[in-house]
Amino acid sequence: MLNKTLIGCCLVFVTSLLQAQSTDIPRLEDGLPNISGIWQSLNNANWNLEAQVSQQGPLESLGAIGAVPPGQSVVRGGTIPYKASALDQRSQNYAARRTEDPEAKCFMPGIPRAHYMPQPFQIFQTDTDIMMVYQFAGAVRTVYMDNHINAPLDGWMGWSNGHWEEDPLVIEVSGLNPNWLDRAGNFYTSAAKITERYTLLTPYHLNYEVTVEDPDVYEEPWTISMPLYRRVE
């Protein structure tokens, strides 16, 4: 009987905590979550979206400088569902990663990679549209909340149409250049469609979820998920 009482109290506490978190997040006057601010991921997804072990860098004489850190997979289910032909391309990308990665060429990182680069990025939320500004390569994009049109042309950051589904911000991205997703050579083509979901969990934490579709590369759509942390300094 005592155990049941304790379990019941715990459930009430957890439920109350979750409700408090959902009501304590900052909101605009219209009730929408206020996600403006500087955000950053704290993972090694830019090295590899899938799990990886640590590896020595390109030059032994540099010691730990340039070494590859270990990392957990941020892919739901662990691995990306590549088609067999696309796996061959990923292997070729990996072999040539030090020269062929678009990051090594200082190209704009694209979506979703811009969000898990090792630098923070800033969100400007207005009454109309949303702007996101990234440090790497001076990348910037506008999320159009009302004027939803097809991408007029392809680009590194694509074309972003957004809408709110109550609290989550949902952004559909198209018109992307072929690009890499990380330093391990994971990639998509110009046929890719990206769906992002930003959910403000607390004043200091955003859940970032992305579904990637590309029938030229993957057997089926797949999803990554990670927390983003607000920079407060």
mmCIF file of C-alpha atoms in Angstrom:
data_model
loop_
_atom_site.group_PDB
_atom_site.id
_atom_site.type_symbol
_atom_site.label_atom_id
_atom_site.label_comp_id
_atom_site.label_asym_id
_atom_site.label_seq_id
_atom_site.Cartn_x
_atom_site.Cartn_y
_atom_site.Cartn_z
ATOM 1 C CA MET A 1 0.000 0.000 0.000
ATOM 2 C CA LEU A 2 2.866 2.325 0.907
ATOM 3 C CA ASN A 3 4.593 1.630 -2.411
ATOM 4 C CA LYS A 4 1.421 2.483 -4.340
ATOM 5 C CA THR A 5 1.092 5.734 -2.398
ATOM 6 C CA LEU A 6 4.720 6.676 -3.132
ATOM 7 C CA ILE A 7 4.327 5.871 -6.845
ATOM 8 C CA GLY A 8 1.148 7.962 -6.963
ATOM 9 C CA CYS A 9 2.907 10.904 -5.324
ATOM 10 C CA CYS A 10 5.802 10.629 -7.773
ATOM 11 C CA LEU A 11 3.436 10.627 -10.751
ATOM 12 C CA VAL A 12 1.646 13.704 -9.442
ATOM 13 C CA PHE A 13 4.976 15.457 -8.906
ATOM 14 C CA VAL A 14 6.291 14.637 -12.388
ATOM 15 C CA THR A 15 3.008 15.685 -14.020
ATOM 16 C CA SER A 16 3.034 18.964 -12.102
ATOM 17 C CA LEU A 17 6.659 19.560 -13.090
ATOM 18 C CA LEU A 18 5.939 19.001 -16.787
ATOM 19 C CA GLN A 19 2.914 21.293 -16.631
ATOM 20 C CA ALA A 20 4.979 23.952 -14.901
ATOM 21 C CA GLN A 21 7.677 23.693 -17.573
ATOM 22 C CA SER A 22 5.138 24.112 -20.387
ATOM 23 C CA THR A 23 3.610 27.202 -18.756
ATOM 24 C CA ASP A 24 6.887 28.751 -17.555
ATOM 25 C CA ILE A 25 8.473 29.098 -20.986
ATOM 26 C CA PRO A 26 8.771 32.683 -22.272
ATOM 27 C CA ARG A 27 5.948 33.712 -24.570
ATOM 28 C CA LEU A 28 5.102 36.658 -26.785
ATOM 29 C CA GLU A 29 1.972 38.734 -26.294
ATOM 30 C CA ASP A 30 0.094 36.508 -28.758
ATOM 31 C CA GLY A 31 0.908 33.450 -26.628
ATOM 32 C CA LEU A 32 3.459 31.883 -28.971
ATOM 33 C CA PRO A 33 6.735 30.597 -27.454
ATOM 34 C CA ASN A 34 9.516 33.173 -27.632
ATOM 35 C CA ILE A 35 12.523 31.348 -29.092
ATOM 36 C CA SER A 36 14.591 34.465 -29.784
ATOM 37 C CA GLY A 37 18.127 34.174 -28.480
ATOM 38 C CA ILE A 38 21.517 32.595 -29.031
ATOM 39 C CA TRP A 39 21.496 28.790 -29.114
ATOM 40 C CA GLN A 40 24.098 26.048 -29.446
ATOM 41 C CA SER A 41 24.258 22.258 -29.598
ATOM 42 C CA LEU A 42 26.701 20.458 -27.312
ATOM 43 C CA ASN A 43 27.394 17.227 -29.158
ATOM 44 C CA ASN A 44 29.708 15.789 -31.802
ATOM 45 C CA ALA A 45 27.084 15.422 -34.534
ATOM 46 C CA ASN A 46 29.115 17.587 -36.920
ATOM 47 C CA TRP A 47 31.723 14.830 -36.938
ATOM 48 C CA ASN A 48 29.164 12.088 -37.546
ATOM 49 C CA LEU A 49 25.397 11.903 -37.092
ATOM 50 C CA GLU A 50 25.794 8.204 -36.370
ATOM 51 C CA ALA A 51 27.786 6.815 -33.450
ATOM 52 C CA GLN A 52 31.557 6.859 -33.810
ATOM 53 C CA VAL A 53 34.688 6.020 -31.844
ATOM 54 C CA SER A 54 37.635 8.354 -31.369
ATOM 55 C CA GLN A 55 40.309 8.370 -34.058
ATOM 56 C CA GLN A 56 43.765 9.826 -34.473
ATOM 57 C CA GLY A 57 44.077 13.026 -36.460
ATOM 58 C CA PRO A 58 45.688 13.303 -39.911
ATOM 59 C CA LEU A 59 49.189 13.991 -38.523
ATOM 60 C CA GLU A 60 50.642 11.983 -35.656
ATOM 61 C CA SER A 61 53.063 14.808 -34.879
ATOM 62 C CA LEU A 62 50.110 17.054 -33.896
ATOM 63 C CA GLY A 63 49.038 14.713 -31.118
ATOM 64 C CA ALA A 64 45.435 15.308 -30.065
ATOM 65 C CA ILE A 65 45.052 18.350 -32.328
ATOM 66 C CA GLY A 66 42.691 17.371 -35.134
ATOM 67 C CA ALA A 67 41.750 14.067 -33.489
ATOM 68 C CA VAL A 68 38.192 12.812 -34.001
ATOM 69 C CA PRO A 69 36.226 12.673 -30.722
ATOM 70 C CA PRO A 70 33.795 9.858 -29.909
ATOM 71 C CA GLY A 71 30.104 10.573 -30.229
ATOM 72 C CA GLN A 72 26.663 9.080 -29.740
ATOM 73 C CA SER A 73 24.243 8.722 -32.617
ATOM 74 C CA VAL A 74 21.593 11.430 -32.886
ATOM 75 C CA VAL A 75 19.717 9.374 -35.504
ATOM 76 C CA ARG A 76 16.484 7.808 -34.335
ATOM 77 C CA GLY A 77 17.107 4.058 -34.588
ATOM 78 C CA GLY A 78 20.881 4.574 -34.693
ATOM 79 C CA THR A 79 21.672 4.448 -38.424
ATOM 80 C CA ILE A 80 20.681 6.286 -41.605
ATOM 81 C CA PRO A 81 18.645 4.090 -44.025
ATOM 82 C CA TYR A 82 20.808 4.506 -47.128
ATOM 83 C CA LYS A 83 20.200 2.821 -50.424
ATOM 84 C CA ALA A 84 23.061 0.503 -51.398
ATOM 85 C CA SER A 85 24.262 2.796 -54.186
ATOM 86 C CA ALA A 86 24.277 5.774 -51.831
ATOM 87 C CA LEU A 87 26.372 3.880 -49.277
ATOM 88 C CA ASP A 88 29.100 3.630 -51.908
ATOM 89 C CA GLN A 89 28.959 7.403 -52.352
ATOM 90 C CA ARG A 90 29.187 7.962 -48.600
ATOM 91 C CA SER A 91 32.294 5.765 -48.481
ATOM 92 C CA GLN A 92 33.856 7.818 -51.257
ATOM 93 C CA ASN A 93 32.958 11.009 -49.416
ATOM 94 C CA TYR A 94 34.574 9.739 -46.231
ATOM 95 C CA ALA A 95 37.780 8.796 -48.025
ATOM 96 C CA ALA A 96 38.040 12.322 -49.468
ATOM 97 C CA ARG A 97 36.619 14.131 -46.438
ATOM 98 C CA ARG A 98 39.620 16.354 -45.733
ATOM 99 C CA THR A 99 39.362 18.066 -49.110
ATOM 100 C CA GLU A 100 35.807 17.458 -50.378
ATOM 101 C CA ASP A 101 33.696 18.254 -47.310
ATOM 102 C CA PRO A 102 31.867 21.531 -48.106
ATOM 103 C CA GLU A 103 32.869 22.700 -44.610
ATOM 104 C CA ALA A 104 36.532 22.403 -45.621
ATOM 105 C CA LYS A 105 35.746 24.656 -48.593
ATOM 106 C CA CYS A 106 33.997 27.211 -46.330
ATOM 107 C CA PHE A 107 30.653 26.746 -48.078
ATOM 108 C CA MET A 108 27.489 27.505 -46.123
ATOM 109 C CA PRO A 109 26.625 24.501 -43.937
ATOM 110 C CA GLY A 110 23.018 24.027 -45.058
ATOM 111 C CA ILE A 111 20.118 22.640 -43.061
ATOM 112 C CA PRO A 112 20.210 20.904 -40.631
ATOM 113 C CA ARG A 113 24.025 20.959 -40.299
ATOM 114 C CA ALA A 114 24.138 24.660 -39.420
ATOM 115 C CA HIS A 115 22.521 23.858 -36.062
ATOM 116 C CA TYR A 116 25.145 21.400 -34.814
ATOM 117 C CA MET A 117 28.268 23.146 -36.035
ATOM 118 C CA PRO A 118 30.590 23.951 -33.090
ATOM 119 C CA GLN A 119 29.539 27.627 -33.145
ATOM 120 C CA PRO A 120 26.339 29.137 -31.699
ATOM 121 C CA PHE A 121 23.630 30.700 -33.849
ATOM 122 C CA GLN A 122 20.989 33.347 -33.211
ATOM 123 C CA ILE A 123 17.219 33.366 -33.749
ATOM 124 C CA PHE A 124 15.335 36.631 -34.286
ATOM 125 C CA GLN A 125 11.587 36.106 -33.861
ATOM 126 C CA THR A 126 9.325 38.940 -35.044
ATOM 127 C CA ASP A 127 5.580 39.430 -35.371
ATOM 128 C CA THR A 128 5.806 38.253 -38.971
ATOM 129 C CA ASP A 129 8.795 36.176 -40.041
ATOM 130 C CA ILE A 130 11.775 34.577 -38.271
ATOM 131 C CA MET A 131 15.451 35.077 -39.109
ATOM 132 C CA MET A 132 18.294 32.727 -38.180
ATOM 133 C CA VAL A 133 21.911 33.880 -38.325
ATOM 134 C CA TYR A 134 24.863 31.488 -38.194
ATOM 135 C CA GLN A 135 28.546 32.172 -37.565
ATOM 136 C CA PHE A 136 30.017 29.723 -40.052
ATOM 137 C CA ALA A 137 30.459 31.195 -43.543
ATOM 138 C CA GLY A 138 28.122 34.071 -42.650
ATOM 139 C CA ALA A 139 25.079 31.896 -43.331
ATOM 140 C CA VAL A 140 21.638 33.412 -42.790
ATOM 141 C CA ARG A 141 18.075 32.446 -43.642
ATOM 142 C CA THR A 142 14.566 33.817 -43.339
ATOM 143 C CA VAL A 143 11.704 31.568 -42.261
ATOM 144 C CA TYR A 144 8.587 32.776 -44.057
ATOM 145 C CA MET A 145 5.579 32.314 -41.797
ATOM 146 C CA ASP A 146 2.891 33.571 -44.191
ATOM 147 C CA ASN A 147 4.239 33.882 -47.723
ATOM 148 C CA HIS A 148 4.567 30.161 -48.427
ATOM 149 C CA ILE A 149 5.866 29.543 -51.924
ATOM 150 C CA ASN A 150 8.016 26.926 -53.614
ATOM 151 C CA ALA A 151 11.738 27.605 -53.597
ATOM 152 C CA PRO A 152 12.461 30.011 -56.481
ATOM 153 C CA LEU A 153 15.947 28.513 -56.871
ATOM 154 C CA ASP A 154 18.301 26.157 -55.052
ATOM 155 C CA GLY A 155 20.786 27.456 -52.482
ATOM 156 C CA TRP A 156 22.994 26.283 -49.628
ATOM 157 C CA MET A 157 20.438 27.248 -46.960
ATOM 158 C CA GLY A 158 17.364 26.399 -49.037
ATOM 159 C CA TRP A 159 13.936 28.028 -48.790
ATOM 160 C CA SER A 160 12.104 27.855 -45.456
ATOM 161 C CA ASN A 161 8.314 27.929 -44.965
ATOM 162 C CA GLY A 162 7.259 27.876 -41.319
ATOM 163 C CA HIS A 163 4.132 27.540 -39.199
ATOM 164 C CA TRP A 164 3.243 26.935 -35.565
ATOM 165 C CA GLU A 165 1.590 23.727 -34.404
ATOM 166 C CA GLU A 166 0.572 25.178 -31.028
ATOM 167 C CA ASP A 167 3.975 25.323 -29.254
ATOM 168 C CA PRO A 168 6.304 23.584 -31.755
ATOM 169 C CA LEU A 169 7.634 25.674 -34.633
ATOM 170 C CA VAL A 170 7.593 23.553 -37.806
ATOM 171 C CA ILE A 171 9.752 24.553 -40.793
ATOM 172 C CA GLU A 172 9.689 22.854 -44.184
ATOM 173 C CA VAL A 173 12.902 23.388 -46.139
ATOM 174 C CA SER A 174 13.315 22.756 -49.869
ATOM 175 C CA GLY A 175 15.445 24.118 -52.684
ATOM 176 C CA LEU A 176 18.680 22.841 -51.146
ATOM 177 C CA ASN A 177 21.979 22.373 -52.940
ATOM 178 C CA PRO A 178 23.469 18.868 -52.719
ATOM 179 C CA ASN A 179 25.372 18.911 -49.448
ATOM 180 C CA TRP A 180 27.046 16.947 -46.668
ATOM 181 C CA LEU A 181 25.442 16.468 -43.272
ATOM 182 C CA ASP A 182 28.672 15.979 -41.331
ATOM 183 C CA ARG A 183 32.417 15.341 -41.629
ATOM 184 C CA ALA A 184 31.847 11.594 -42.066
ATOM 185 C CA GLY A 185 30.409 12.086 -45.564
ATOM 186 C CA ASN A 186 26.705 11.587 -44.826
ATOM 187 C CA PHE A 187 24.907 13.520 -47.525
ATOM 188 C CA TYR A 188 21.758 14.435 -49.423
ATOM 189 C CA THR A 189 21.012 15.564 -52.980
ATOM 190 C CA SER A 190 18.999 18.447 -54.403
ATOM 191 C CA ALA A 191 15.903 16.223 -54.100
ATOM 192 C CA ALA A 192 16.049 16.484 -50.290
ATOM 193 C CA LYS A 193 13.143 17.792 -48.251
ATOM 194 C CA ILE A 194 13.829 18.773 -44.643
ATOM 195 C CA THR A 195 11.191 19.165 -41.915
ATOM 196 C CA GLU A 196 12.377 20.813 -38.699
ATOM 197 C CA ARG A 197 10.545 20.984 -35.375
ATOM 198 C CA TYR A 198 11.656 23.410 -32.641
ATOM 199 C CA THR A 199 10.022 22.851 -29.255
ATOM 200 C CA LEU A 200 10.861 25.137 -26.343
ATOM 201 C CA LEU A 201 11.068 22.860 -23.287
ATOM 202 C CA THR A 202 12.287 25.404 -20.722
ATOM 203 C CA PRO A 203 13.556 28.989 -21.000
ATOM 204 C CA TYR A 204 17.007 27.485 -21.637
ATOM 205 C CA HIS A 205 16.373 24.346 -23.716
ATOM 206 C CA LEU A 206 15.027 23.799 -27.235
ATOM 207 C CA ASN A 207 14.376 20.344 -28.609
ATOM 208 C CA TYR A 208 15.501 20.253 -32.234
ATOM 209 C CA GLU A 209 14.047 17.450 -34.368
ATOM 210 C CA VAL A 210 14.645 17.024 -38.088
ATOM 211 C CA THR A 211 13.176 14.584 -40.600
ATOM 212 C CA VAL A 212 15.145 14.130 -43.822
ATOM 213 C CA GLU A 213 13.575 12.840 -47.031
ATOM 214 C CA ASP A 214 15.513 12.129 -50.228
ATOM 215 C CA PRO A 215 14.248 9.279 -52.456
ATOM 216 C CA ASP A 216 17.490 9.392 -54.458
ATOM 217 C CA VAL A 217 19.567 8.478 -51.396
ATOM 218 C CA TYR A 218 17.491 6.890 -48.620
ATOM 219 C CA GLU A 219 15.190 3.908 -48.382
ATOM 220 C CA GLU A 220 12.798 5.932 -46.219
ATOM 221 C CA PRO A 221 12.625 9.237 -44.315
ATOM 222 C CA TRP A 222 14.686 9.354 -41.124
ATOM 223 C CA THR A 223 14.927 11.632 -38.102
ATOM 224 C CA ILE A 224 17.541 13.176 -35.849
ATOM 225 C CA SER A 225 16.884 14.805 -32.490
ATOM 226 C CA MET A 226 19.029 16.811 -30.082
ATOM 227 C CA PRO A 227 18.746 19.517 -27.413
ATOM 228 C CA LEU A 228 19.864 23.070 -28.123
ATOM 229 C CA TYR A 229 21.051 25.171 -25.196
ATOM 230 C CA ARG A 230 20.512 28.890 -24.739
ATOM 231 C CA ARG A 231 23.718 30.895 -24.329
ATOM 232 C CA VAL A 232 23.177 33.141 -21.314
ATOM 233 C CA GLU A 233 26.487 34.949 -20.994
#
